[in-house]
Short mmCIF file of C-alpha atoms and ligand atoms in Angstrom, two decimals:
data_model
loop_
_atom_site.label_atom_id
_atom_site.label_comp_id
_atom_site.label_asym_id
_atom_site.label_seq_id
_atom_site.Cartn_x
_atom_site.Cartn_y
_atom_site.Cartn_z
CA UNK A 273 -4.22 -26.04 2.27
CA UNK A 274 -4.54 -25.67 6.08
CA UNK A 275 -8.07 -25.02 7.31
CA UNK A 276 -8.66 -21.32 7.90
CA UNK A 277 -9.41 -20.26 11.48
CA UNK A 278 -8.25 -17.50 13.84
CA UNK A 279 -5.74 -19.96 15.35
CA UNK A 280 -4.38 -20.75 11.89
CA UNK A 281 -4.14 -17.02 11.10
CA UNK A 282 -2.15 -16.40 14.28
CA UNK A 283 0.11 -19.31 13.33
CA UNK A 284 0.80 -17.67 9.93
CA UNK A 285 1.90 -14.46 11.66
CA UNK A 286 4.11 -16.40 14.08
CA UNK A 287 5.61 -18.51 11.28
CA UNK A 288 6.49 -15.43 9.20
CA UNK A 289 7.92 -13.59 12.23
CA UNK A 290 11.69 -13.27 11.80
CA UNK A 291 12.23 -11.69 15.23
CA UNK A 292 10.96 -8.10 15.46
CA UNK A 293 9.76 -7.98 11.88
CA UNK A 294 7.50 -10.17 9.78
CA UNK A 295 8.09 -11.20 6.17
CA UNK A 296 5.01 -11.01 3.91
CA UNK A 297 5.65 -14.65 3.00
CA UNK A 298 8.71 -16.91 3.01
CA UNK A 299 11.06 -16.76 -0.01
CA UNK A 300 8.96 -14.55 -2.37
CA UNK A 301 9.29 -11.57 0.01
CA UNK A 302 12.12 -12.26 2.50
CA UNK A 303 12.41 -8.76 4.06
CA UNK A 304 10.15 -6.23 5.82
CA UNK A 305 7.80 -4.28 3.57
CA UNK A 306 6.42 -0.87 4.42
CA UNK A 307 2.62 -1.11 4.15
CA UNK A 308 2.60 -4.85 4.82
CA UNK A 309 4.11 -4.04 8.23
CA UNK A 310 1.18 -1.74 8.98
CA UNK A 311 -1.41 -4.47 8.38
CA UNK A 312 0.79 -7.00 10.15
CA UNK A 313 0.78 -4.77 13.23
CA UNK A 314 -3.02 -4.66 13.15
CA UNK A 315 -3.12 -8.46 12.99
CA UNK A 316 -0.72 -8.85 15.93
CA UNK A 317 -2.73 -6.18 17.75
CA UNK A 318 -5.65 -8.63 18.02
CA UNK A 319 -3.65 -11.03 20.21
CA UNK A 320 -0.17 -9.68 21.09
CA UNK A 321 -0.04 -5.92 21.52
CA UNK A 322 3.68 -5.61 22.42
CA UNK A 323 4.56 -7.52 19.24
CA UNK A 324 2.31 -5.20 17.19
CA UNK A 325 4.23 -2.14 18.39
CA UNK A 326 7.55 -3.86 17.78
CA UNK A 327 6.60 -4.46 14.12
CA UNK A 328 6.22 -0.70 13.64
CA UNK A 329 9.31 0.22 15.67
CA UNK A 330 11.41 -2.18 13.59
CA UNK A 331 10.05 -0.74 10.35
CA UNK A 332 10.84 2.82 11.44
CA UNK A 333 14.47 1.78 12.06
CA UNK A 334 14.69 2.08 8.27
CA UNK A 335 13.36 5.66 8.17
CA UNK A 336 15.70 8.13 6.47
CA UNK A 337 16.79 11.43 8.06
CA UNK A 338 14.56 13.39 5.66
CA UNK A 339 11.46 11.41 6.71
CA UNK A 340 11.24 8.90 3.81
CA UNK A 341 9.95 5.54 5.04
CA UNK A 342 11.42 2.97 2.62
CA UNK A 343 9.34 0.40 0.79
CA UNK A 344 11.72 -2.40 1.83
CA UNK A 345 13.98 -2.74 4.88
CA UNK A 346 16.63 -5.40 4.24
CA UNK A 347 17.10 -6.62 7.81
CA UNK A 348 18.95 -9.81 6.81
CA UNK A 349 20.53 -10.82 3.49
CA UNK A 350 18.64 -13.14 1.13
CA UNK A 351 19.26 -14.40 -2.39
CA UNK A 352 15.55 -15.15 -2.83
CA UNK A 353 14.56 -11.64 -3.97
CA UNK A 354 15.38 -9.27 -6.82
CA UNK A 355 16.21 -6.38 -6.65
CA UNK A 356 18.38 -6.57 -3.52
CA UNK A 357 20.51 -3.80 -1.93
CA UNK A 358 23.25 -4.03 -4.59
CA UNK A 359 20.76 -2.95 -7.24
CA UNK A 360 19.29 -0.12 -5.17
CA UNK A 361 22.66 1.49 -4.39
CA UNK A 362 21.09 3.71 -1.69
CA UNK A 363 23.36 5.61 0.73
CA UNK A 364 24.98 3.21 3.23
CA UNK A 365 22.94 2.69 6.40
CA UNK A 366 22.07 -0.06 8.86
CA UNK A 367 19.75 -1.74 8.09
CA UNK A 368 20.03 -1.22 4.31
CA UNK A 369 16.85 -0.13 2.57
CA UNK A 370 15.36 0.54 -0.85
CA UNK A 371 15.03 4.23 -1.79
CA UNK A 372 11.33 4.57 -2.62
CA UNK A 373 8.28 4.28 -0.39
CA UNK A 374 4.78 2.74 -0.19
CA UNK A 375 1.25 3.81 0.87
CA UNK A 376 1.52 5.54 4.28
CA UNK A 377 -1.00 3.50 6.28
CA UNK A 378 0.98 3.85 9.51
CA UNK A 379 -0.78 6.73 11.30
CA UNK A 380 -4.10 5.02 10.59
CA UNK A 381 -2.69 1.82 12.09
CA UNK A 382 -1.21 3.57 15.12
CA UNK A 383 -4.45 5.33 15.96
CA UNK A 384 -6.43 2.12 15.65
CA UNK A 385 -3.97 0.20 17.82
CA UNK A 386 -4.17 2.96 20.42
CA UNK A 387 -7.97 3.11 20.35
CA UNK A 388 -8.36 -0.66 20.69
CA UNK A 389 -5.49 -1.17 23.16
CA UNK A 390 -6.07 -3.30 26.21
CA UNK A 391 -2.56 -2.37 27.42
CA UNK A 392 -3.28 1.37 27.49
CA UNK A 393 -0.08 2.56 29.22
CA UNK A 394 2.10 0.60 26.83
CA UNK A 395 0.21 2.02 23.85
CA UNK A 396 0.56 5.62 25.09
CA UNK A 397 4.32 5.19 25.51
CA UNK A 398 4.77 3.62 22.07
CA UNK A 399 2.65 6.26 20.31
CA UNK A 400 4.63 9.02 22.01
CA UNK A 401 7.77 7.56 20.40
CA UNK A 402 6.22 6.97 16.99
CA UNK A 403 4.34 10.27 16.69
CA UNK A 404 7.28 12.52 15.59
CA UNK A 405 8.35 9.87 13.07
CA UNK A 406 4.86 9.87 11.57
CA UNK A 407 4.91 13.67 11.34
CA UNK A 408 8.28 13.48 9.56
CA UNK A 409 6.90 10.87 7.16
CA UNK A 410 3.83 12.94 6.26
CA UNK A 411 5.89 16.12 5.89
CA UNK A 412 8.26 14.21 3.59
CA UNK A 413 5.35 13.23 1.34
CA UNK A 414 4.23 16.82 0.84
CA UNK A 415 7.75 18.24 0.52
CA UNK A 416 9.31 15.57 -1.71
CA UNK A 417 6.29 14.46 -3.71
CA UNK A 418 4.38 17.65 -4.37
CA UNK A 419 7.21 20.10 -5.02
CA UNK A 420 5.11 21.95 -7.58
CA UNK A 421 2.19 22.35 -5.15
CA UNK A 422 -0.52 20.65 -7.20
CA UNK A 423 -2.46 19.70 -4.06
CA UNK A 424 -1.89 15.93 -4.54
CA UNK A 425 1.23 13.87 -3.74
CA UNK A 426 2.92 11.83 -6.46
CA UNK A 427 4.51 8.44 -6.75
CA UNK A 428 7.66 8.18 -8.86
CA UNK A 429 7.60 4.40 -9.24
CA UNK A 430 4.67 1.96 -9.64
CA UNK A 431 6.04 -0.01 -6.64
CA UNK A 432 5.21 3.02 -4.49
CA UNK A 433 1.50 2.49 -5.14
CA UNK A 434 1.73 -1.06 -3.78
CA UNK A 435 -0.35 -1.94 -6.89
CA UNK A 436 2.70 -2.47 -9.06
CA UNK A 437 1.30 -3.53 -12.43
CA UNK A 438 -2.14 -1.91 -12.29
CA UNK A 439 -3.43 -1.12 -15.81
CA UNK A 440 -3.85 2.44 -14.50
CA UNK A 441 -0.05 2.74 -14.83
CA UNK A 442 0.16 1.39 -18.39
CA UNK A 443 -0.09 4.85 -19.98
CA UNK A 444 2.46 6.72 -17.83
CA UNK A 445 4.74 3.68 -17.61
CA UNK A 446 4.93 3.47 -21.41
CA UNK A 447 7.01 6.67 -21.28
CA UNK A 448 9.64 4.91 -19.16
CA UNK A 449 12.31 3.20 -21.28
CA UNK A 450 13.03 -0.50 -20.79
CA UNK A 451 16.52 -0.83 -19.38
CA UNK A 452 19.09 -2.16 -21.80
CA UNK A 453 22.06 -1.78 -19.47
CA UNK A 454 21.05 -3.54 -16.24
CA UNK A 455 20.71 -7.28 -15.90
CA UNK A 456 17.39 -8.42 -14.53
CA UNK A 457 17.53 -11.60 -12.51
CA UNK A 458 13.96 -12.10 -11.44
CA UNK A 459 13.47 -14.44 -8.51
CA UNK A 460 9.70 -13.96 -8.08
CA UNK A 461 8.85 -16.09 -11.12
CA UNK A 462 10.83 -18.96 -9.58
CA UNK A 463 8.50 -18.89 -6.55
CA UNK A 464 5.14 -18.12 -8.22
CA UNK A 465 3.58 -18.93 -11.61
CA UNK A 466 4.75 -16.14 -13.99
CA UNK A 467 1.15 -15.81 -15.24
CA UNK A 468 0.30 -14.35 -11.81
CA UNK A 469 3.15 -11.81 -11.77
CA UNK A 470 4.08 -8.60 -13.64
CA UNK A 471 5.59 -9.15 -17.10
CA UNK A 472 9.31 -8.95 -17.94
CA UNK A 473 8.79 -5.69 -19.82
CA UNK A 474 7.31 -4.16 -16.63
CA UNK A 475 10.45 -5.18 -14.74
CA UNK A 476 12.68 -3.63 -17.38
CA UNK A 477 10.86 -0.32 -16.85
CA UNK A 478 10.80 -0.73 -13.04
CA UNK A 479 14.57 -1.20 -13.01
CA UNK A 480 15.17 1.69 -15.40
CA UNK A 481 13.53 3.93 -12.79
CA UNK A 482 15.58 2.46 -9.94
CA UNK A 483 18.77 3.12 -11.94
CA UNK A 484 17.68 6.68 -12.75
CA UNK A 485 17.07 7.39 -9.05
CA UNK A 486 20.40 5.83 -8.02
CA UNK A 487 22.11 8.03 -10.62
CA UNK A 488 20.29 11.01 -9.07
CA UNK A 489 21.88 10.10 -5.71
CA UNK A 490 18.43 9.43 -4.17
CA UNK A 491 18.00 13.17 -3.75
CA UNK A 492 14.23 13.96 -3.82
CA UNK A 493 14.48 17.06 -6.03
CA UNK A 494 16.76 15.30 -8.53
CA UNK A 495 14.53 12.21 -8.51
CA UNK A 496 11.48 14.37 -9.23
CA UNK A 497 13.28 15.96 -12.17
CA UNK A 498 14.68 12.64 -13.45
CA UNK A 499 11.52 10.54 -13.26
CA UNK A 500 9.60 9.74 -16.43
CA UNK A 501 6.83 8.41 -14.15
CA UNK A 502 5.05 10.96 -11.93
CA UNK A 503 1.52 10.04 -10.95
CA UNK A 504 -0.86 11.32 -8.26
CA UNK A 505 -2.07 7.82 -7.34
CA UNK A 506 -5.57 8.05 -5.90
CA UNK A 507 -4.84 5.11 -3.58
CA UNK A 508 -1.79 6.77 -2.02
CA UNK A 509 -3.52 10.15 -1.79
CA UNK A 510 -6.57 8.63 -0.10
CA UNK A 511 -4.45 6.66 2.36
CA UNK A 512 -2.28 9.70 3.13
CA UNK A 513 -5.36 11.86 3.68
CA UNK A 514 -6.86 9.27 6.02
CA UNK A 515 -3.53 8.99 7.81
CA UNK A 516 -3.41 12.80 8.11
CA UNK A 517 -6.86 12.74 9.72
CA UNK A 518 -5.62 10.13 12.19
CA UNK A 519 -2.40 12.06 12.82
CA UNK A 520 -4.49 15.17 13.47
CA UNK A 521 -6.45 13.24 16.11
CA UNK A 522 -3.19 11.99 17.66
CA UNK A 523 -1.77 15.53 17.62
CA UNK A 524 -4.36 16.49 20.24
CA UNK A 525 -2.53 14.25 22.75
CA UNK A 526 0.97 13.93 21.39
CA UNK A 527 1.64 17.10 19.36
CA UNK A 528 1.38 20.85 19.77
CA UNK A 529 -1.63 23.10 18.95
CA UNK A 530 0.40 24.64 16.08
CA UNK A 531 1.04 21.23 14.59
CA UNK A 532 -2.63 20.36 14.89
CA UNK A 533 -3.62 23.55 13.09
CA UNK A 534 -1.06 22.90 10.34
CA UNK A 535 -2.46 19.37 9.84
CA UNK A 536 -6.04 20.66 9.79
CA UNK A 537 -5.17 23.09 7.01
CA UNK A 538 -3.51 20.35 4.96
CA UNK A 539 -6.51 18.05 5.48
CA UNK A 540 -9.00 20.66 4.23
CA UNK A 541 -6.97 21.24 1.08
CA UNK A 542 -6.39 17.54 0.40
CA UNK A 543 -10.10 16.73 0.79
CA UNK A 544 -10.91 19.16 -2.01
CA UNK A 545 -8.11 17.85 -4.23
CA UNK A 546 -9.16 14.21 -3.75
CA UNK A 547 -12.85 15.05 -4.29
CA UNK A 548 -11.96 16.72 -7.60
CA UNK A 549 -10.75 13.39 -9.05
CA UNK A 550 -14.27 11.88 -9.02
CA UNK A 551 -15.70 10.52 -12.28
CA UNK A 552 -19.49 10.30 -12.66
CA UNK A 553 -19.02 8.16 -15.71
CA UNK A 554 -16.77 5.53 -14.09
CA UNK A 555 -18.32 5.81 -10.63
CA UNK A 556 -14.90 5.90 -8.91
CA UNK A 557 -12.16 8.38 -7.99
CA UNK A 558 -9.16 8.52 -10.34
CA UNK A 559 -5.40 9.03 -10.37
CA UNK A 560 -3.86 12.00 -12.16
CA UNK A 561 -0.86 11.87 -14.49
CA UNK A 562 1.45 14.80 -13.76
CA UNK A 563 2.36 15.10 -17.44
CA UNK A 564 -0.51 17.10 -18.93
CA UNK A 565 -2.33 16.97 -15.55
CA UNK A 566 -4.64 14.39 -17.14
CA UNK A 567 -6.89 12.10 -15.11
CA UNK A 568 -6.25 8.41 -15.77
CA UNK A 569 -9.55 6.91 -16.85
CA UNK A 570 -8.70 3.30 -16.07
CA UNK A 571 -10.93 2.16 -13.19
CA UNK A 572 -9.19 0.32 -10.35
CA UNK A 573 -10.00 -0.64 -6.77
CA UNK A 574 -7.74 2.22 -5.60
CA UNK A 575 -10.59 4.51 -6.68
CA UNK A 576 -12.69 3.28 -3.72
CA UNK A 577 -10.11 4.22 -1.10
CA UNK A 578 -11.18 7.89 -0.68
CA UNK A 579 -14.07 6.29 1.27
CA UNK A 580 -11.58 6.03 4.13
CA UNK A 581 -11.61 9.83 4.35
CA UNK A 582 -13.97 12.74 4.73
CA UNK A 583 -13.60 13.62 1.02
CA UNK A 584 -16.56 11.79 -0.62
CA UNK A 585 -20.09 13.19 -0.55
CA UNK A 586 -22.98 10.95 0.52
CA UNK A 587 -23.95 10.68 -3.16
CA UNK A 588 -20.46 9.48 -4.08
CA UNK A 589 -20.50 6.85 -1.33
CA UNK A 590 -23.83 5.57 -2.67
CA UNK A 591 -22.47 5.62 -6.23
CA UNK A 592 -19.41 3.62 -5.10
CA UNK A 593 -21.72 0.96 -3.62
CA UNK A 594 -23.41 0.72 -7.05
CA UNK A 595 -19.96 0.45 -8.70
CA UNK A 596 -19.13 -2.39 -6.31
CA UNK A 597 -22.21 -4.27 -7.59
CA UNK A 598 -21.33 -3.60 -11.23
CA UNK A 599 -17.79 -4.92 -10.78
CA UNK A 600 -18.83 -8.16 -9.03
CA UNK A 601 -17.50 -11.38 -10.56
CA UNK A 602 -19.43 -14.68 -10.72
CA UNK A 603 -21.26 -15.47 -7.47
CA UNK A 604 -20.91 -11.86 -6.31
CA UNK A 605 -17.09 -11.86 -6.05
CA UNK A 606 -15.98 -8.42 -4.76
CA UNK A 607 -13.79 -6.26 -5.07
CA UNK A 608 -11.68 -7.14 -8.17
CA UNK A 609 -8.69 -4.81 -8.55
CA UNK A 610 -9.90 -4.03 -12.09
CA UNK A 611 -13.52 -4.61 -13.22
CA UNK A 612 -13.95 -7.90 -15.14
CA UNK A 613 -15.60 -6.02 -18.02
CA UNK A 614 -12.49 -3.89 -18.60
CA UNK A 615 -10.42 -4.88 -21.67
CA UNK A 616 -7.20 -4.95 -19.60
CA UNK A 617 -8.61 -7.11 -16.81
CA UNK A 618 -6.58 -10.30 -16.23
CA UNK A 619 -8.14 -12.50 -13.56
CA UNK A 620 -4.87 -13.97 -12.24
CA UNK A 621 -2.21 -11.35 -12.91
CA UNK A 622 -1.39 -9.61 -9.62
CA UNK A 623 -2.97 -6.10 -9.63
CA UNK A 624 -4.70 -6.44 -13.00
CA UNK A 625 -7.82 -8.24 -11.75
CA UNK A 626 -7.43 -10.35 -8.60
CA UNK A 627 -9.12 -9.51 -5.30
CA UNK A 628 -6.85 -8.38 -2.42
CA UNK A 629 -7.99 -8.77 1.20
CA UNK A 630 -6.30 -5.55 2.39
CA UNK A 631 -8.10 -3.45 -0.21
CA UNK A 632 -11.40 -5.11 0.66
CA UNK A 633 -10.86 -4.40 4.34
CA UNK A 634 -9.95 -0.74 3.79
CA UNK A 635 -12.91 -0.32 1.45
CA UNK A 636 -15.30 -1.87 3.95
CA UNK A 637 -13.95 0.43 6.68
CA UNK A 638 -14.56 3.30 4.26
CA UNK A 639 -18.14 2.26 3.48
CA UNK A 640 -18.76 1.93 7.22
CA UNK A 641 -17.47 5.46 7.82
CA UNK A 642 -20.06 6.75 5.35
CA UNK A 643 -22.89 4.61 6.78
CA UNK A 644 -23.09 2.49 3.61
CA UNK A 645 -24.52 -1.04 4.11
CA UNK A 646 -22.06 -2.36 1.48
CA UNK A 647 -19.54 -2.36 4.37
CA UNK A 648 -21.09 -5.44 5.95
CA UNK A 649 -21.42 -7.29 2.65
CA UNK A 650 -17.76 -6.69 1.85
CA UNK A 651 -16.62 -7.85 5.29
CA UNK A 652 -18.68 -11.04 5.17
CA UNK A 653 -17.65 -11.77 1.61
CA UNK A 654 -13.94 -11.26 2.33
CA UNK A 655 -14.05 -13.54 5.33
CA UNK A 656 -15.72 -16.28 3.28
CA UNK A 657 -13.26 -15.71 0.44
CA UNK A 658 -10.27 -16.33 2.74
CA UNK A 659 -11.99 -19.39 4.24
CA UNK A 660 -12.43 -20.73 0.71
CA UNK A 661 -9.08 -19.74 -0.88
CA UNK A 662 -6.80 -19.88 2.17
CA UNK A 663 -4.27 -17.29 3.40
CA UNK A 664 -3.24 -16.56 -0.19
CA UNK A 665 -1.63 -13.37 -1.45
CA UNK A 666 -4.65 -12.60 -3.66
CA UNK A 667 -7.73 -14.28 -5.11
CA UNK A 668 -9.18 -15.12 -8.53
CA UNK A 669 -12.48 -13.23 -8.96
CA UNK A 670 -13.86 -16.05 -11.14
CA UNK A 671 -13.83 -18.80 -8.54
CA UNK A 672 -12.21 -17.39 -5.37
CA UNK A 673 -9.09 -19.57 -5.78
CA UNK A 674 -6.06 -18.42 -3.81
CA UNK A 675 -3.24 -17.05 -6.01
CA UNK A 676 0.34 -15.80 -5.72
CA UNK A 677 2.45 -16.45 -2.63
CA UNK A 678 1.30 -17.91 0.65
CA UNK A 679 0.75 -18.41 3.53
CA UNK A 680 0.59 -14.63 3.40
CA UNK A 681 0.92 -12.40 6.44
CA UNK A 682 -1.42 -9.56 5.54
CA UNK A 683 -4.21 -11.89 4.46
CA UNK A 684 -3.96 -13.67 7.82
CA UNK A 685 -3.91 -10.28 9.59
CA UNK A 686 -7.04 -9.14 7.77
CA UNK A 687 -8.74 -12.43 8.62
CA UNK A 688 -8.09 -11.73 12.30
CA UNK A 689 -9.65 -8.27 11.94
CA UNK A 690 -12.68 -9.74 10.19
CA UNK A 691 -13.09 -12.71 12.50
CA UNK A 692 -13.08 -10.54 15.65
C1 DGY B 994 7.57 -6.89 -5.57
O1 DGY B 994 8.79 -7.09 -5.61
O2 DGY B 994 6.75 -7.59 -6.18
C2 DGY B 994 7.03 -5.85 -4.68
O3 DGY B 994 5.68 -5.65 -4.90
C3 DGY B 994 7.79 -4.55 -4.73
O4 DGY B 994 7.42 -3.81 -3.59
#
């Protein structure tokens, strides 16, 4: 393992740069991913602002006409990943893309890059170009993913949460059949220990959903009707709300007064809807299953993300700091994706227990917004964790060992934000 330092982190970003876009890590993820690109841009922003803007511009080349920002943009072919474009069968476009999305961190990223820019004129020009694309993305979320006006947006595939195999999805995902018609040729388990990845049965359900959406012609209304998995993920809703707040701030300079007013109205409503998912018993916010409108009472680190927004009360921010303490692994390891005491916690299996640097960073930003001292603890801990475990994809909460793929772009990017 290379020694961790800001220079080494910058070298990871440069090494994973494929010319205008950055792969999360070689081989395991050989394309450009949606929310990864957001964090990558923040990392580049600490030392190469033009390259940070390019990362976002290249990602938005994949945006669909209706505003959808795809989860994967397949800029160059690769046999290292499944499922590739032939499985997705999305409408022909250049570059090809998948047909689902991921957490919309981008307006949050754009505002931060603008606010911290040393090259102010460049930043203004790039934001002016990105702003209408961000508006289209946010409008798409509300139009396509809350067609029944519940007040929360929904994911139609666990991959859209970015937290693919979270135990929070076990209940709703059990309703999705395992495909018996499509062949699954997993490549991920050839790159990483299968014990650290989702199980085969998860993949058979994941691909069933992809096939159902392809059969629905990737039309949002038909996908909504066809999907056996419809969940108001608290992580996505929190990130969208935060991004809406940032877009609202950007609208003052780059949008119209009408647009600003429209965003303000949406923000007020979303704050109430997110706040209503709070659980006193679990001490976190929760996702909601569209079927039966039932809250999902499986605690996960996504339940901390409303801290990024104006939704939580002071009491809830304090309660979340207490939850953080309760969930700590040996030696104070924070923030496991699922608390170690939970029966479905698995210390090494992807989103079922390991610690993720991007979630820690967003949570610490959230605690800071609410004046909670846990912010500093989380920042210091995460920095030490990366120094101990390397630029790994995720970390074992028992001993801080690096897990999954690596050297990983977003972990290096977060290190740069924490080291600054
Ligand atoms: C994967 O393939 O593991 C990704 O998380 C999907 O976005």
